[in-house]
Amino acid sequence: MYCTVQYSVLAGLNSEAIQRMHYRHRRLSLCRPSLPTAGPGTLYVVTTKLFGLKFQGDFMDRRDFLSGSLAATARYQLASGPGVKLTTAFFADAFIPALNRLGIGPVGAFSVYLGPDTPSYYLLMPSSKLETLVTADLELAKDDVFMKAAAPFWDAPAATPPYIRIESSLLRAFPGYPKVTPPASAATKGKRIYHLRQYQSPTNMDHVRKVEMFHNGEFTIFARAGATGVFYADTLIGPNLPNLTYMLSFPDMPSLEADWEKFLADPDWKKLAADSRFNLDPPTVSSITSLVLRPLACSQV
């Protein structure tokens, strides 16, 4: 399996500094690329291969990586019109049932309620096996039931595609929150909304500190405030690295706003936020993306 790492080298950084930066990325992303020597201003585009050796210290054993909970996320950028209805039917009648047959699930399917680039749909596709996620398209093409149900979407004319673009990422669940956990209301298709948040960090070490912060109390503080944690995860492959993504569930918007106020007022949160390991200048998070989502009728989350 291959991923691509791109370094845009700033003027003033020597090759040794770039090698150190690259080494940190290699350790944190499970990639082992080789980096050519070049001067400032060079744009490195490195094809890397996920590898499977047992490491010492903070390196990860491949068996631990593959046995952990993983998820693919996909954002479907749509255009108002018939493509929205076609995509909704594709998810409900073809895609989600076929993913379940592959062992992927529970599958979350959401529309953007508050956020940019509407209309957009989001899919959450958890699995315990990396191979299942990365070979899903090939396996779906062998599924006659899927291919028949998916035909209106997959075979749509290029002049009238059902979507504008699809953007996908591969996530790995935090060790302290290893499984996708739908709220109880998902089982009965009850009223619920979701808060999807992504924290981008300026450096890999800042990202590590922010992940550590979650494991030092944030899970518990969110739960005490009334927010249901659906997942917390590192982004392994996707845009805007390094980043982490998490999802919370609430009954409605008033509950979301009230529970966030409880979270921010919690004495344990104030203590954690003031901890010298995490209260840095500049901060460990440089950019936050925040979306409020509503589940589609076919969502299993």
PDB file of C-alpha atoms in Angstrom:
ATOM      1  CA  MET A   1       0.000   0.000   0.000  1.00  0.00           C
ATOM      2  CA  TYR A   2       1.448   3.380  -0.960  1.00  0.00           C
ATOM      3  CA  CYS A   3       0.861   6.940   0.139  1.00  0.00           C
ATOM      4  CA  THR A   4       2.383  10.204  -1.051  1.00  0.00           C
ATOM      5  CA  VAL A   5       4.256  12.653   1.163  1.00  0.00           C
ATOM      6  CA  GLN A   6       4.904  16.157  -0.127  1.00  0.00           C
ATOM      7  CA  TYR A   7       7.384  18.579   1.460  1.00  0.00           C
ATOM      8  CA  SER A   8       7.515  22.192   0.320  1.00  0.00           C
ATOM      9  CA  VAL A   9      10.919  23.274   1.577  1.00  0.00           C
ATOM     10  CA  LEU A  10      11.226  26.823   2.880  1.00  0.00           C
ATOM     11  CA  ALA A  11      14.187  29.014   2.058  1.00  0.00           C
ATOM     12  CA  GLY A  12      16.661  28.993   4.910  1.00  0.00           C
ATOM     13  CA  LEU A  13      16.118  25.364   5.894  1.00  0.00           C
ATOM     14  CA  ASN A  14      19.191  23.276   5.248  1.00  0.00           C
ATOM     15  CA  SER A  15      19.124  19.662   4.175  1.00  0.00           C
ATOM     16  CA  GLU A  16      19.826  18.443   7.709  1.00  0.00           C
ATOM     17  CA  ALA A  17      16.729  20.259   9.019  1.00  0.00           C
ATOM     18  CA  ILE A  18      14.624  18.748   6.252  1.00  0.00           C
ATOM     19  CA  GLN A  19      15.945  15.291   7.060  1.00  0.00           C
ATOM     20  CA  ARG A  20      14.947  15.761  10.712  1.00  0.00           C
ATOM     21  CA  MET A  21      11.482  16.972   9.722  1.00  0.00           C
ATOM     22  CA  HIS A  22      11.138  14.042   7.341  1.00  0.00           C
ATOM     23  CA  TYR A  23      12.284  11.587  10.028  1.00  0.00           C
ATOM     24  CA  ARG A  24       9.575  12.835  12.414  1.00  0.00           C
ATOM     25  CA  HIS A  25       6.961  12.394   9.703  1.00  0.00           C
ATOM     26  CA  ARG A  26       8.191   8.891   8.986  1.00  0.00           C
ATOM     27  CA  ARG A  27       7.915   7.901  12.644  1.00  0.00           C
ATOM     28  CA  LEU A  28       4.441   9.350  13.107  1.00  0.00           C
ATOM     29  CA  SER A  29       2.850   8.316   9.825  1.00  0.00           C
ATOM     30  CA  LEU A  30       4.186   4.733   9.599  1.00  0.00           C
ATOM     31  CA  CYS A  31       5.820   5.562   6.273  1.00  0.00           C
ATOM     32  CA  ARG A  32       9.365   4.739   5.220  1.00  0.00           C
ATOM     33  CA  PRO A  33      10.335   6.937   2.288  1.00  0.00           C
ATOM     34  CA  SER A  34      13.791   7.857   1.174  1.00  0.00           C
ATOM     35  CA  LEU A  35      14.430  11.567   0.828  1.00  0.00           C
ATOM     36  CA  PRO A  36      16.618  12.938  -1.963  1.00  0.00           C
ATOM     37  CA  THR A  37      19.126  15.688  -1.280  1.00  0.00           C
ATOM     38  CA  ALA A  38      18.231  19.108  -2.646  1.00  0.00           C
ATOM     39  CA  GLY A  39      18.431  22.753  -1.703  1.00  0.00           C
ATOM     40  CA  PRO A  40      15.930  25.254  -0.304  1.00  0.00           C
ATOM     41  CA  GLY A  41      12.906  25.887  -2.471  1.00  0.00           C
ATOM     42  CA  THR A  42      12.708  22.258  -3.572  1.00  0.00           C
ATOM     43  CA  LEU A  43       9.318  20.560  -3.585  1.00  0.00           C
ATOM     44  CA  TYR A  44       9.689  16.965  -2.465  1.00  0.00           C
ATOM     45  CA  VAL A  45       7.082  14.492  -3.645  1.00  0.00           C
ATOM     46  CA  VAL A  46       7.921  11.133  -2.111  1.00  0.00           C
ATOM     47  CA  THR A  47       6.066   7.898  -2.811  1.00  0.00           C
ATOM     48  CA  THR A  48       6.139   5.800   0.347  1.00  0.00           C
ATOM     49  CA  LYS A  49       5.079   2.325   1.325  1.00  0.00           C
ATOM     50  CA  LEU A  50       3.367   1.362   4.558  1.00  0.00           C
ATOM     51  CA  PHE A  51       5.680  -1.163   6.091  1.00  0.00           C
ATOM     52  CA  GLY A  52       5.446  -3.990   8.593  1.00  0.00           C
ATOM     53  CA  LEU A  53       8.379  -4.268  10.958  1.00  0.00           C
ATOM     54  CA  LYS A  54       8.383  -4.414  14.743  1.00  0.00           C
ATOM     55  CA  PHE A  55       9.874  -1.265  16.271  1.00  0.00           C
ATOM     56  CA  GLN A  56      11.079  -0.301  19.712  1.00  0.00           C
ATOM     57  CA  GLY A  57       9.924   2.608  21.829  1.00  0.00           C
ATOM     58  CA  ASP A  58       7.144   4.685  20.280  1.00  0.00           C
ATOM     59  CA  PHE A  59       7.268   2.870  16.938  1.00  0.00           C
ATOM     60  CA  MET A  60       4.260   0.656  16.249  1.00  0.00           C
ATOM     61  CA  ASP A  61       4.158  -3.050  15.591  1.00  0.00           C
ATOM     62  CA  ARG A  62       2.408  -3.748  12.286  1.00  0.00           C
ATOM     63  CA  ARG A  63       0.192  -6.314  14.023  1.00  0.00           C
ATOM     64  CA  ASP A  64      -1.008  -3.614  16.450  1.00  0.00           C
ATOM     65  CA  PHE A  65      -1.645  -1.246  13.546  1.00  0.00           C
ATOM     66  CA  LEU A  66      -3.681  -3.764  11.589  1.00  0.00           C
ATOM     67  CA  SER A  67      -5.652  -5.029  14.581  1.00  0.00           C
ATOM     68  CA  GLY A  68      -6.716  -1.564  15.719  1.00  0.00           C
ATOM     69  CA  SER A  69      -9.940   0.066  14.668  1.00  0.00           C
ATOM     70  CA  LEU A  70      -9.645   1.882  11.357  1.00  0.00           C
ATOM     71  CA  ALA A  71     -12.104   3.920   9.352  1.00  0.00           C
ATOM     72  CA  ALA A  72     -12.332   5.441   5.934  1.00  0.00           C
ATOM     73  CA  THR A  73     -14.192   8.705   5.639  1.00  0.00           C
ATOM     74  CA  ALA A  74     -15.490  10.139   2.393  1.00  0.00           C
ATOM     75  CA  ARG A  75     -16.908  13.563   1.637  1.00  0.00           C
ATOM     76  CA  TYR A  76     -19.170  13.739  -1.382  1.00  0.00           C
ATOM     77  CA  GLN A  77     -19.380  17.276  -2.731  1.00  0.00           C
ATOM     78  CA  LEU A  78     -22.743  17.472  -4.458  1.00  0.00           C
ATOM     79  CA  ALA A  79     -24.606  19.980  -6.584  1.00  0.00           C
ATOM     80  CA  SER A  80     -28.219  20.895  -5.966  1.00  0.00           C
ATOM     81  CA  GLY A  81     -30.452  18.910  -8.263  1.00  0.00           C
ATOM     82  CA  PRO A  82     -31.105  15.270  -9.144  1.00  0.00           C
ATOM     83  CA  GLY A  83     -27.623  14.154  -8.087  1.00  0.00           C
ATOM     84  CA  VAL A  84     -28.550  14.552  -4.400  1.00  0.00           C
ATOM     85  CA  LYS A  85     -31.473  12.142  -4.702  1.00  0.00           C
ATOM     86  CA  LEU A  86     -29.405   9.723  -6.786  1.00  0.00           C
ATOM     87  CA  THR A  87     -26.567   9.714  -4.227  1.00  0.00           C
ATOM     88  CA  THR A  88     -29.004   9.197  -1.346  1.00  0.00           C
ATOM     89  CA  ALA A  89     -30.534   6.189  -3.111  1.00  0.00           C
ATOM     90  CA  PHE A  90     -27.064   4.822  -3.920  1.00  0.00           C
ATOM     91  CA  PHE A  91     -26.046   4.917  -0.253  1.00  0.00           C
ATOM     92  CA  ALA A  92     -29.286   3.330   0.998  1.00  0.00           C
ATOM     93  CA  ASP A  93     -29.958   0.699  -1.666  1.00  0.00           C
ATOM     94  CA  ALA A  94     -26.494  -0.281  -2.868  1.00  0.00           C
ATOM     95  CA  PHE A  95     -23.416   1.041  -1.086  1.00  0.00           C
ATOM     96  CA  ILE A  96     -24.153   0.606   2.629  1.00  0.00           C
ATOM     97  CA  PRO A  97     -25.667  -2.910   2.282  1.00  0.00           C
ATOM     98  CA  ALA A  98     -22.655  -3.979   0.188  1.00  0.00           C
ATOM     99  CA  LEU A  99     -20.176  -2.511   2.680  1.00  0.00           C
ATOM    100  CA  ASN A 100     -21.931  -4.455   5.432  1.00  0.00           C
ATOM    101  CA  ARG A 101     -21.500  -7.652   3.411  1.00  0.00           C
ATOM    102  CA  LEU A 102     -17.763  -6.931   3.360  1.00  0.00           C
ATOM    103  CA  GLY A 103     -17.747  -6.586   7.143  1.00  0.00           C
ATOM    104  CA  ILE A 104     -17.567  -2.775   7.163  1.00  0.00           C
ATOM    105  CA  GLY A 105     -19.881  -1.164   9.657  1.00  0.00           C
ATOM    106  CA  PRO A 106     -21.741   0.357  11.290  1.00  0.00           C
ATOM    107  CA  VAL A 107     -21.685   2.820   8.391  1.00  0.00           C
ATOM    108  CA  GLY A 108     -22.505   6.433   9.137  1.00  0.00           C
ATOM    109  CA  ALA A 109     -24.098   8.577   6.424  1.00  0.00           C
ATOM    110  CA  PHE A 110     -24.627  12.267   7.046  1.00  0.00           C
ATOM    111  CA  SER A 111     -25.595  15.518   5.385  1.00  0.00           C
ATOM    112  CA  VAL A 112     -24.104  18.874   6.348  1.00  0.00           C
ATOM    113  CA  TYR A 113     -26.518  20.857   8.506  1.00  0.00           C
ATOM    114  CA  LEU A 114     -24.179  23.704   9.494  1.00  0.00           C
ATOM    115  CA  GLY A 115     -20.962  24.218   7.565  1.00  0.00           C
ATOM    116  CA  PRO A 116     -19.500  25.193   4.201  1.00  0.00           C
ATOM    117  CA  ASP A 117     -19.853  23.556   0.796  1.00  0.00           C
ATOM    118  CA  THR A 118     -23.450  22.434   0.999  1.00  0.00           C
ATOM    119  CA  PRO A 119     -24.857  20.201  -0.256  1.00  0.00           C
ATOM    120  CA  SER A 120     -22.321  17.645   0.941  1.00  0.00           C
ATOM    121  CA  TYR A 121     -22.607  14.109   2.283  1.00  0.00           C
ATOM    122  CA  TYR A 122     -20.161  12.392   4.629  1.00  0.00           C
ATOM    123  CA  LEU A 123     -19.619   8.654   5.032  1.00  0.00           C
ATOM    124  CA  LEU A 124     -17.944   6.934   7.980  1.00  0.00           C
ATOM    125  CA  MET A 125     -16.828   3.377   7.195  1.00  0.00           C
ATOM    126  CA  PRO A 126     -15.172   1.560  10.130  1.00  0.00           C
ATOM    127  CA  SER A 127     -13.337  -1.737   9.894  1.00  0.00           C
ATOM    128  CA  SER A 128     -10.824  -3.744  11.913  1.00  0.00           C
ATOM    129  CA  LYS A 129      -8.932  -4.712   8.742  1.00  0.00           C
ATOM    130  CA  LEU A 130      -6.904  -2.329   6.614  1.00  0.00           C
ATOM    131  CA  GLU A 131      -7.070  -4.661   3.616  1.00  0.00           C
ATOM    132  CA  THR A 132     -10.872  -4.591   3.681  1.00  0.00           C
ATOM    133  CA  LEU A 133     -10.961  -0.826   3.401  1.00  0.00           C
ATOM    134  CA  VAL A 134      -8.329  -0.443   0.690  1.00  0.00           C
ATOM    135  CA  THR A 135      -9.717  -3.240  -1.506  1.00  0.00           C
ATOM    136  CA  ALA A 136     -13.400  -2.401  -1.069  1.00  0.00           C
ATOM    137  CA  ASP A 137     -13.839  -0.951  -4.570  1.00  0.00           C
ATOM    138  CA  LEU A 138     -12.359  -4.083  -6.156  1.00  0.00           C
ATOM    139  CA  GLU A 139     -14.552  -6.355  -4.051  1.00  0.00           C
ATOM    140  CA  LEU A 140     -17.677  -4.306  -4.759  1.00  0.00           C
ATOM    141  CA  ALA A 141     -17.081  -4.712  -8.484  1.00  0.00           C
ATOM    142  CA  LYS A 142     -17.391  -8.503  -7.977  1.00  0.00           C
ATOM    143  CA  ASP A 143     -20.702  -8.138  -6.107  1.00  0.00           C
ATOM    144  CA  ASP A 144     -23.488  -8.660  -8.659  1.00  0.00           C
ATOM    145  CA  VAL A 145     -26.186  -7.467  -6.257  1.00  0.00           C
ATOM    146  CA  PHE A 146     -24.272  -4.261  -5.636  1.00  0.00           C
ATOM    147  CA  MET A 147     -23.490  -3.647  -9.286  1.00  0.00           C
ATOM    148  CA  LYS A 148     -27.138  -3.957 -10.261  1.00  0.00           C
ATOM    149  CA  ALA A 149     -28.361  -1.652  -7.482  1.00  0.00           C
ATOM    150  CA  ALA A 150     -25.510   0.828  -8.014  1.00  0.00           C
ATOM    151  CA  ALA A 151     -25.881   1.096 -11.803  1.00  0.00           C
ATOM    152  CA  PRO A 152     -27.799   4.425 -11.899  1.00  0.00           C
ATOM    153  CA  PHE A 153     -25.056   6.028  -9.774  1.00  0.00           C
ATOM    154  CA  TRP A 154     -21.939   4.290 -11.062  1.00  0.00           C
ATOM    155  CA  ASP A 155     -22.980   4.441 -14.708  1.00  0.00           C
ATOM    156  CA  ALA A 156     -24.250   8.034 -14.668  1.00  0.00           C
ATOM    157  CA  PRO A 157     -23.284  10.009 -17.804  1.00  0.00           C
ATOM    158  CA  ALA A 158     -20.138  12.099 -17.525  1.00  0.00           C
ATOM    159  CA  ALA A 159     -22.141  15.119 -18.648  1.00  0.00           C
ATOM    160  CA  THR A 160     -24.436  14.793 -15.602  1.00  0.00           C
ATOM    161  CA  PRO A 161     -22.428  13.185 -12.785  1.00  0.00           C
ATOM    162  CA  PRO A 162     -24.225  12.684  -9.445  1.00  0.00           C
ATOM    163  CA  TYR A 163     -21.409  14.411  -7.533  1.00  0.00           C
ATOM    164  CA  ILE A 164     -18.727  17.032  -8.126  1.00  0.00           C
ATOM    165  CA  ARG A 165     -15.862  15.342  -6.275  1.00  0.00           C
ATOM    166  CA  ILE A 166     -15.152  12.713  -3.591  1.00  0.00           C
ATOM    167  CA  GLU A 167     -12.454  13.265  -0.960  1.00  0.00           C
ATOM    168  CA  SER A 168     -11.363  10.302   1.167  1.00  0.00           C
ATOM    169  CA  SER A 169      -9.193   9.843   4.267  1.00  0.00           C
ATOM    170  CA  LEU A 170      -7.933   6.898   6.289  1.00  0.00           C
ATOM    171  CA  LEU A 171      -8.252   7.215  10.078  1.00  0.00           C
ATOM    172  CA  ARG A 172      -6.924   5.158  12.979  1.00  0.00           C
ATOM    173  CA  ALA A 173      -8.841   5.198  16.263  1.00  0.00           C
ATOM    174  CA  PHE A 174      -7.134   6.564  19.364  1.00  0.00           C
ATOM    175  CA  PRO A 175      -5.916   3.776  21.682  1.00  0.00           C
ATOM    176  CA  GLY A 176      -8.030   5.242  24.461  1.00  0.00           C
ATOM    177  CA  TYR A 177     -11.209   5.174  22.345  1.00  0.00           C
ATOM    178  CA  PRO A 178     -10.701   2.245  19.981  1.00  0.00           C
ATOM    179  CA  LYS A 179     -14.173   1.684  18.511  1.00  0.00           C
ATOM    180  CA  VAL A 180     -16.871   3.653  16.701  1.00  0.00           C
ATOM    181  CA  THR A 181     -19.660   4.018  19.259  1.00  0.00           C
ATOM    182  CA  PRO A 182     -23.044   5.109  17.866  1.00  0.00           C
ATOM    183  CA  PRO A 183     -25.408   6.832  20.302  1.00  0.00           C
ATOM    184  CA  ALA A 184     -28.278   4.731  21.642  1.00  0.00           C
ATOM    185  CA  SER A 185     -30.727   6.783  19.563  1.00  0.00           C
ATOM    186  CA  ALA A 186     -29.135   5.482  16.336  1.00  0.00           C
ATOM    187  CA  ALA A 187     -30.623   2.019  16.907  1.00  0.00           C
ATOM    188  CA  THR A 188     -34.149   3.433  16.917  1.00  0.00           C
ATOM    189  CA  LYS A 189     -33.490   6.149  14.301  1.00  0.00           C
ATOM    190  CA  GLY A 190     -34.179   8.681  17.029  1.00  0.00           C
ATOM    191  CA  LYS A 191     -33.531  12.398  16.825  1.00  0.00           C
ATOM    192  CA  ARG A 192     -29.832  13.216  16.866  1.00  0.00           C
ATOM    193  CA  ILE A 193     -27.180  15.452  15.352  1.00  0.00           C
ATOM    194  CA  TYR A 194     -23.413  15.130  15.132  1.00  0.00           C
ATOM    195  CA  HIS A 195     -20.523  17.521  15.673  1.00  0.00           C
ATOM    196  CA  LEU A 196     -17.578  16.615  13.441  1.00  0.00           C
ATOM    197  CA  ARG A 197     -14.372  18.433  14.342  1.00  0.00           C
ATOM    198  CA  GLN A 198     -10.863  18.309  12.899  1.00  0.00           C
ATOM    199  CA  TYR A 199      -7.830  19.788  14.660  1.00  0.00           C
ATOM    200  CA  GLN A 200      -4.844  20.602  12.472  1.00  0.00           C
ATOM    201  CA  SER A 201      -1.511  21.063  14.228  1.00  0.00           C
ATOM    202  CA  PRO A 202       1.447  23.181  13.066  1.00  0.00           C
ATOM    203  CA  THR A 203       3.971  20.372  13.678  1.00  0.00           C
ATOM    204  CA  ASN A 204       3.985  16.630  14.247  1.00  0.00           C
ATOM    205  CA  MET A 205       5.053  17.079  17.867  1.00  0.00           C
ATOM    206  CA  ASP A 206       2.200  19.501  18.500  1.00  0.00           C
ATOM    207  CA  HIS A 207      -0.140  16.897  17.052  1.00  0.00           C
ATOM    208  CA  VAL A 208       1.269  14.260  19.429  1.00  0.00           C
ATOM    209  CA  ARG A 209       0.719  16.619  22.369  1.00  0.00           C
ATOM    210  CA  LYS A 210      -2.900  17.244  21.366  1.00  0.00           C
ATOM    211  CA  VAL A 211      -3.573  13.506  21.091  1.00  0.00           C
ATOM    212  CA  GLU A 212      -1.988  13.079  24.523  1.00  0.00           C
ATOM    213  CA  MET A 213      -4.317  15.775  25.852  1.00  0.00           C
ATOM    214  CA  PHE A 214      -7.354  13.742  24.808  1.00  0.00           C
ATOM    215  CA  HIS A 215      -5.963  10.707  26.614  1.00  0.00           C
ATOM    216  CA  ASN A 216      -5.377  12.743  29.758  1.00  0.00           C
ATOM    217  CA  GLY A 217      -8.993  13.543  30.445  1.00  0.00           C
ATOM    218  CA  GLU A 218     -10.886  14.976  27.464  1.00  0.00           C
ATOM    219  CA  PHE A 219     -12.865  11.766  26.799  1.00  0.00           C
ATOM    220  CA  THR A 220     -14.171  11.793  30.374  1.00  0.00           C
ATOM    221  CA  ILE A 221     -14.896  15.519  30.426  1.00  0.00           C
ATOM    222  CA  PHE A 222     -16.928  15.307  27.212  1.00  0.00           C
ATOM    223  CA  ALA A 223     -18.935  12.375  28.592  1.00  0.00           C
ATOM    224  CA  ARG A 224     -19.561  14.185  31.882  1.00  0.00           C
ATOM    225  CA  ALA A 225     -20.828  17.216  29.974  1.00  0.00           C
ATOM    226  CA  GLY A 226     -23.380  15.031  28.177  1.00  0.00           C
ATOM    227  CA  ALA A 227     -21.678  14.683  24.784  1.00  0.00           C
ATOM    228  CA  THR A 228     -21.636  11.151  23.354  1.00  0.00           C
ATOM    229  CA  GLY A 229     -18.276  10.344  21.771  1.00  0.00           C
ATOM    230  CA  VAL A 230     -18.729   8.497  18.473  1.00  0.00           C
ATOM    231  CA  PHE A 231     -15.040   8.284  17.548  1.00  0.00           C
ATOM    232  CA  TYR A 232     -11.679   9.949  18.103  1.00  0.00           C
ATOM    233  CA  ALA A 233      -9.005   9.254  15.492  1.00  0.00           C
ATOM    234  CA  ASP A 234      -5.706  10.178  13.872  1.00  0.00           C
ATOM    235  CA  THR A 235      -5.713  10.896  10.163  1.00  0.00           C
ATOM    236  CA  LEU A 236      -3.124   8.593   8.580  1.00  0.00           C
ATOM    237  CA  ILE A 237      -3.794   9.452   4.938  1.00  0.00           C
ATOM    238  CA  GLY A 238      -5.677  12.528   3.773  1.00  0.00           C
ATOM    239  CA  PRO A 239      -5.353  16.292   3.361  1.00  0.00           C
ATOM    240  CA  ASN A 240      -4.085  18.847   5.878  1.00  0.00           C
ATOM    241  CA  LEU A 241      -1.783  16.574   7.883  1.00  0.00           C
ATOM    242  CA  PRO A 242      -1.008  16.333  10.728  1.00  0.00           C
ATOM    243  CA  ASN A 243      -4.531  16.334  12.118  1.00  0.00           C
ATOM    244  CA  LEU A 244      -6.969  14.464  14.295  1.00  0.00           C
ATOM    245  CA  THR A 245     -10.719  14.093  13.809  1.00  0.00           C
ATOM    246  CA  TYR A 246     -13.456  13.332  16.276  1.00  0.00           C
ATOM    247  CA  MET A 247     -17.251  13.147  16.316  1.00  0.00           C
ATOM    248  CA  LEU A 248     -19.701  13.869  19.122  1.00  0.00           C
ATOM    249  CA  SER A 249     -23.445  13.192  19.185  1.00  0.00           C
ATOM    250  CA  PHE A 250     -26.224  15.291  20.723  1.00  0.00           C
ATOM    251  CA  PRO A 251     -30.033  15.102  20.662  1.00  0.00           C
ATOM    252  CA  ASP A 252     -30.374  18.564  19.084  1.00  0.00           C
ATOM    253  CA  MET A 253     -28.717  21.983  18.678  1.00  0.00           C
ATOM    254  CA  PRO A 254     -29.747  23.342  22.109  1.00  0.00           C
ATOM    255  CA  SER A 255     -28.169  20.254  23.708  1.00  0.00           C
ATOM    256  CA  LEU A 256     -24.999  20.719  21.645  1.00  0.00           C
ATOM    257  CA  GLU A 257     -24.625  24.319  22.766  1.00  0.00           C
ATOM    258  CA  ALA A 258     -25.446  23.553  26.415  1.00  0.00           C
ATOM    259  CA  ASP A 259     -23.099  20.566  26.619  1.00  0.00           C
ATOM    260  CA  TRP A 260     -20.224  22.528  25.110  1.00  0.00           C
ATOM    261  CA  GLU A 261     -20.759  25.210  27.743  1.00  0.00           C
ATOM    262  CA  LYS A 262     -20.611  22.512  30.437  1.00  0.00           C
ATOM    263  CA  PHE A 263     -17.415  21.138  28.912  1.00  0.00           C
ATOM    264  CA  LEU A 264     -15.681  24.521  28.823  1.00  0.00           C
ATOM    265  CA  ALA A 265     -16.775  25.324  32.396  1.00  0.00           C
ATOM    266  CA  ASP A 266     -15.600  21.983  33.815  1.00  0.00           C
ATOM    267  CA  PRO A 267     -12.807  22.513  36.394  1.00  0.00           C
ATOM    268  CA  ASP A 268     -10.939  19.474  35.066  1.00  0.00           C
ATOM    269  CA  TRP A 269     -10.951  20.959  31.552  1.00  0.00           C
ATOM    270  CA  LYS A 270      -9.635  24.284  32.846  1.00  0.00           C
ATOM    271  CA  LYS A 271      -6.886  22.465  34.713  1.00  0.00           C
ATOM    272  CA  LEU A 272      -5.993  20.361  31.681  1.00  0.00           C
ATOM    273  CA  ALA A 273      -5.994  23.363  29.332  1.00  0.00           C
ATOM    274  CA  ALA A 274      -3.659  25.222  31.696  1.00  0.00           C
ATOM    275  CA  ASP A 275      -1.181  22.327  31.944  1.00  0.00           C
ATOM    276  CA  SER A 276       2.240  23.495  30.777  1.00  0.00           C
ATOM    277  CA  ARG A 277       2.570  20.431  28.524  1.00  0.00           C
ATOM    278  CA  PHE A 278      -0.388  21.592  26.439  1.00  0.00           C
ATOM    279  CA  ASN A 279      -0.763  25.341  27.032  1.00  0.00           C
ATOM    280  CA  LEU A 280       1.855  26.455  24.533  1.00  0.00           C
ATOM    281  CA  ASP A 281       2.527  29.573  22.486  1.00  0.00           C
ATOM    282  CA  PRO A 282       1.946  29.112  19.594  1.00  0.00           C
ATOM    283  CA  PRO A 283      -0.806  26.601  20.454  1.00  0.00           C
ATOM    284  CA  THR A 284      -0.808  22.909  19.552  1.00  0.00           C
ATOM    285  CA  VAL A 285      -3.816  23.433  17.249  1.00  0.00           C
ATOM    286  CA  SER A 286      -3.430  25.878  14.379  1.00  0.00           C
ATOM    287  CA  SER A 287      -6.760  25.364  12.597  1.00  0.00           C
ATOM    288  CA  ILE A 288     -10.139  23.864  13.517  1.00  0.00           C
ATOM    289  CA  THR A 289     -12.802  22.629  11.108  1.00  0.00           C
ATOM    290  CA  SER A 290     -16.215  22.332  12.735  1.00  0.00           C
ATOM    291  CA  LEU A 291     -19.316  20.868  11.076  1.00  0.00           C
ATOM    292  CA  VAL A 292     -22.754  19.961  12.363  1.00  0.00           C
ATOM    293  CA  LEU A 293     -24.172  16.937  10.547  1.00  0.00           C
ATOM    294  CA  ARG A 294     -27.563  15.251  10.370  1.00  0.00           C
ATOM    295  CA  PRO A 295     -27.870  11.503   9.761  1.00  0.00           C
ATOM    296  CA  LEU A 296     -29.460  10.310   6.556  1.00  0.00           C
ATOM    297  CA  ALA A 297     -32.316   7.847   6.930  1.00  0.00           C
ATOM    298  CA  CYS A 298     -29.966   5.026   5.898  1.00  0.00           C
ATOM    299  CA  SER A 299     -27.278   5.881   8.473  1.00  0.00           C
ATOM    300  CA  GLN A 300     -26.318   3.132  10.937  1.00  0.00           C
ATOM    301  CA  VAL A 301     -24.636   5.634  13.262  1.00  0.00           C
TER     302      VAL A 301
END
